[in-house]
């Protein structure tokens, strides 16, 4: 699966192609790939369930991955309105 997104850089817009699925297939424990895919699913496709799954997979692969905890916390707070879950994620992110 190839995902595309537009990234703002100064006044220019740069198109970036990411092959996160390939990275995950090559190494299912590669937490950064799960986090990046989660971010793209949420921000570019509006797939909140898919994003949450990706963040949880990243945390399973690397329990100390601060960005995965932070992003999951933000999703739980902003979308799910799960304040307790978000707080726990934020606490995990700063440990």
PDB file of C-alpha atoms in Angstrom:
ATOM      1  CA  UNK A   1       0.000   0.000   0.000  1.00  0.00           C
ATOM      2  CA  UNK A   2       1.386   3.414  -0.923  1.00  0.00           C
ATOM      3  CA  UNK A   3       0.011   6.394   0.929  1.00  0.00           C
ATOM      4  CA  UNK A   4       0.440   9.924  -0.298  1.00  0.00           C
ATOM      5  CA  UNK A   5       0.223  13.101   1.659  1.00  0.00           C
ATOM      6  CA  UNK A   6       0.982  16.743   1.127  1.00  0.00           C
ATOM      7  CA  UNK A   7       3.468  18.335   3.483  1.00  0.00           C
ATOM      8  CA  UNK A   8       3.827  22.094   3.797  1.00  0.00           C
ATOM      9  CA  UNK A   9       7.402  23.298   3.655  1.00  0.00           C
ATOM     10  CA  UNK A  10       7.905  27.060   3.697  1.00  0.00           C
ATOM     11  CA  UNK A  11       5.820  28.433   0.820  1.00  0.00           C
ATOM     12  CA  UNK A  12       6.223  25.251  -1.180  1.00  0.00           C
ATOM     13  CA  UNK A  13       4.144  22.110  -0.989  1.00  0.00           C
ATOM     14  CA  UNK A  14       6.009  18.882  -1.343  1.00  0.00           C
ATOM     15  CA  UNK A  15       4.327  15.608  -2.208  1.00  0.00           C
ATOM     16  CA  UNK A  16       5.695  12.700  -0.287  1.00  0.00           C
ATOM     17  CA  UNK A  17       5.042   9.040  -1.022  1.00  0.00           C
ATOM     18  CA  UNK A  18       5.357   6.755   1.934  1.00  0.00           C
ATOM     19  CA  UNK A  19       5.440   2.988   1.841  1.00  0.00           C
ATOM     20  CA  UNK A  20       4.755   2.280   5.474  1.00  0.00           C
ATOM     21  CA  UNK A  21       3.078  -1.039   4.825  1.00  0.00           C
ATOM     22  CA  UNK A  22       6.286  -2.323   3.256  1.00  0.00           C
ATOM     23  CA  UNK A  23       8.232  -1.271   6.332  1.00  0.00           C
ATOM     24  CA  UNK A  24       5.713  -2.972   8.622  1.00  0.00           C
ATOM     25  CA  UNK A  25       5.775  -6.136   6.511  1.00  0.00           C
ATOM     26  CA  UNK A  26       9.569  -6.173   6.598  1.00  0.00           C
ATOM     27  CA  UNK A  27       9.654  -5.614  10.365  1.00  0.00           C
ATOM     28  CA  UNK A  28       6.331  -5.815  12.235  1.00  0.00           C
ATOM     29  CA  UNK A  29       8.095  -4.522  15.378  1.00  0.00           C
ATOM     30  CA  UNK A  30       9.099  -1.256  13.626  1.00  0.00           C
ATOM     31  CA  UNK A  31       7.099   1.080  15.867  1.00  0.00           C
ATOM     32  CA  UNK A  32       7.873   4.247  13.872  1.00  0.00           C
ATOM     33  CA  UNK A  33       6.175   2.784  10.791  1.00  0.00           C
ATOM     34  CA  UNK A  34       3.029   2.014  12.807  1.00  0.00           C
ATOM     35  CA  UNK A  35       2.999   5.559  14.222  1.00  0.00           C
ATOM     36  CA  UNK A  36       3.484   7.137  10.796  1.00  0.00           C
ATOM     37  CA  UNK A  37       0.747   5.006   9.266  1.00  0.00           C
ATOM     38  CA  UNK A  38      -1.578   5.863  12.152  1.00  0.00           C
ATOM     39  CA  UNK A  39      -0.979   9.557  11.666  1.00  0.00           C
ATOM     40  CA  UNK A  40      -1.660   9.336   7.934  1.00  0.00           C
ATOM     41  CA  UNK A  41      -4.789   7.229   8.401  1.00  0.00           C
ATOM     42  CA  UNK A  42      -6.201   9.736  10.860  1.00  0.00           C
ATOM     43  CA  UNK A  43      -5.154  13.007   9.274  1.00  0.00           C
ATOM     44  CA  UNK A  44      -5.438  12.154   5.581  1.00  0.00           C
ATOM     45  CA  UNK A  45      -8.193   9.537   5.491  1.00  0.00           C
ATOM     46  CA  UNK A  46     -10.180  10.178   8.647  1.00  0.00           C
ATOM     47  CA  UNK A  47      -9.768   6.519   9.635  1.00  0.00           C
ATOM     48  CA  UNK A  48      -9.801   6.889  13.415  1.00  0.00           C
ATOM     49  CA  UNK A  49     -10.204   3.163  14.109  1.00  0.00           C
ATOM     50  CA  UNK A  50      -7.282   2.301  11.842  1.00  0.00           C
ATOM     51  CA  UNK A  51      -5.140   5.001  13.414  1.00  0.00           C
ATOM     52  CA  UNK A  52      -5.911   3.809  16.926  1.00  0.00           C
ATOM     53  CA  UNK A  53      -4.977   0.252  15.952  1.00  0.00           C
ATOM     54  CA  UNK A  54      -1.678   1.480  14.496  1.00  0.00           C
ATOM     55  CA  UNK A  55      -0.792   3.439  17.631  1.00  0.00           C
ATOM     56  CA  UNK A  56      -1.613   0.424  19.805  1.00  0.00           C
ATOM     57  CA  UNK A  57       0.509  -1.807  17.537  1.00  0.00           C
ATOM     58  CA  UNK A  58       3.386   0.650  17.889  1.00  0.00           C
ATOM     59  CA  UNK A  59       3.072   0.573  21.682  1.00  0.00           C
ATOM     60  CA  UNK A  60       2.983  -3.214  21.636  1.00  0.00           C
ATOM     61  CA  UNK A  61       6.140  -3.248  19.516  1.00  0.00           C
ATOM     62  CA  UNK A  62       7.886  -0.619  21.658  1.00  0.00           C
ATOM     63  CA  UNK A  63       6.218   0.138  25.003  1.00  0.00           C
ATOM     64  CA  UNK A  64       8.553   3.127  25.530  1.00  0.00           C
ATOM     65  CA  UNK A  65       7.650   4.836  22.225  1.00  0.00           C
ATOM     66  CA  UNK A  66       6.663   8.299  23.486  1.00  0.00           C
ATOM     67  CA  UNK A  67       5.171   9.534  20.212  1.00  0.00           C
ATOM     68  CA  UNK A  68       2.892   6.496  19.955  1.00  0.00           C
ATOM     69  CA  UNK A  69       1.607   7.151  23.469  1.00  0.00           C
ATOM     70  CA  UNK A  70       1.192  10.853  22.753  1.00  0.00           C
ATOM     71  CA  UNK A  71      -0.653  10.329  19.460  1.00  0.00           C
ATOM     72  CA  UNK A  72      -2.930   7.707  20.992  1.00  0.00           C
ATOM     73  CA  UNK A  73      -3.616  10.069  23.894  1.00  0.00           C
ATOM     74  CA  UNK A  74      -4.512  12.875  21.534  1.00  0.00           C
ATOM     75  CA  UNK A  75      -6.843  10.594  19.577  1.00  0.00           C
ATOM     76  CA  UNK A  76      -8.514   9.333  22.751  1.00  0.00           C
ATOM     77  CA  UNK A  77      -8.953  12.875  24.058  1.00  0.00           C
ATOM     78  CA  UNK A  78      -9.982  14.632  20.863  1.00  0.00           C
ATOM     79  CA  UNK A  79     -12.059  11.966  19.122  1.00  0.00           C
ATOM     80  CA  UNK A  80     -13.107   9.358  21.667  1.00  0.00           C
ATOM     81  CA  UNK A  81     -13.583  11.848  24.541  1.00  0.00           C
ATOM     82  CA  UNK A  82     -11.850   9.296  26.778  1.00  0.00           C
ATOM     83  CA  UNK A  83     -10.162  11.617  29.263  1.00  0.00           C
ATOM     84  CA  UNK A  84      -8.899   8.843  31.552  1.00  0.00           C
ATOM     85  CA  UNK A  85      -7.375   6.896  28.661  1.00  0.00           C
ATOM     86  CA  UNK A  86      -5.797  10.047  27.256  1.00  0.00           C
ATOM     87  CA  UNK A  87      -4.328  10.976  30.631  1.00  0.00           C
ATOM     88  CA  UNK A  88      -2.782   7.524  30.981  1.00  0.00           C
ATOM     89  CA  UNK A  89      -1.270   7.778  27.490  1.00  0.00           C
ATOM     90  CA  UNK A  90       0.187  11.211  28.227  1.00  0.00           C
ATOM     91  CA  UNK A  91       1.678   9.913  31.491  1.00  0.00           C
ATOM     92  CA  UNK A  92       3.200   6.972  29.599  1.00  0.00           C
ATOM     93  CA  UNK A  93       4.617   9.361  27.003  1.00  0.00           C
ATOM     94  CA  UNK A  94       6.602  11.332  29.564  1.00  0.00           C
ATOM     95  CA  UNK A  95       7.902   8.372  31.579  1.00  0.00           C
TER      96      UNK A  95
END
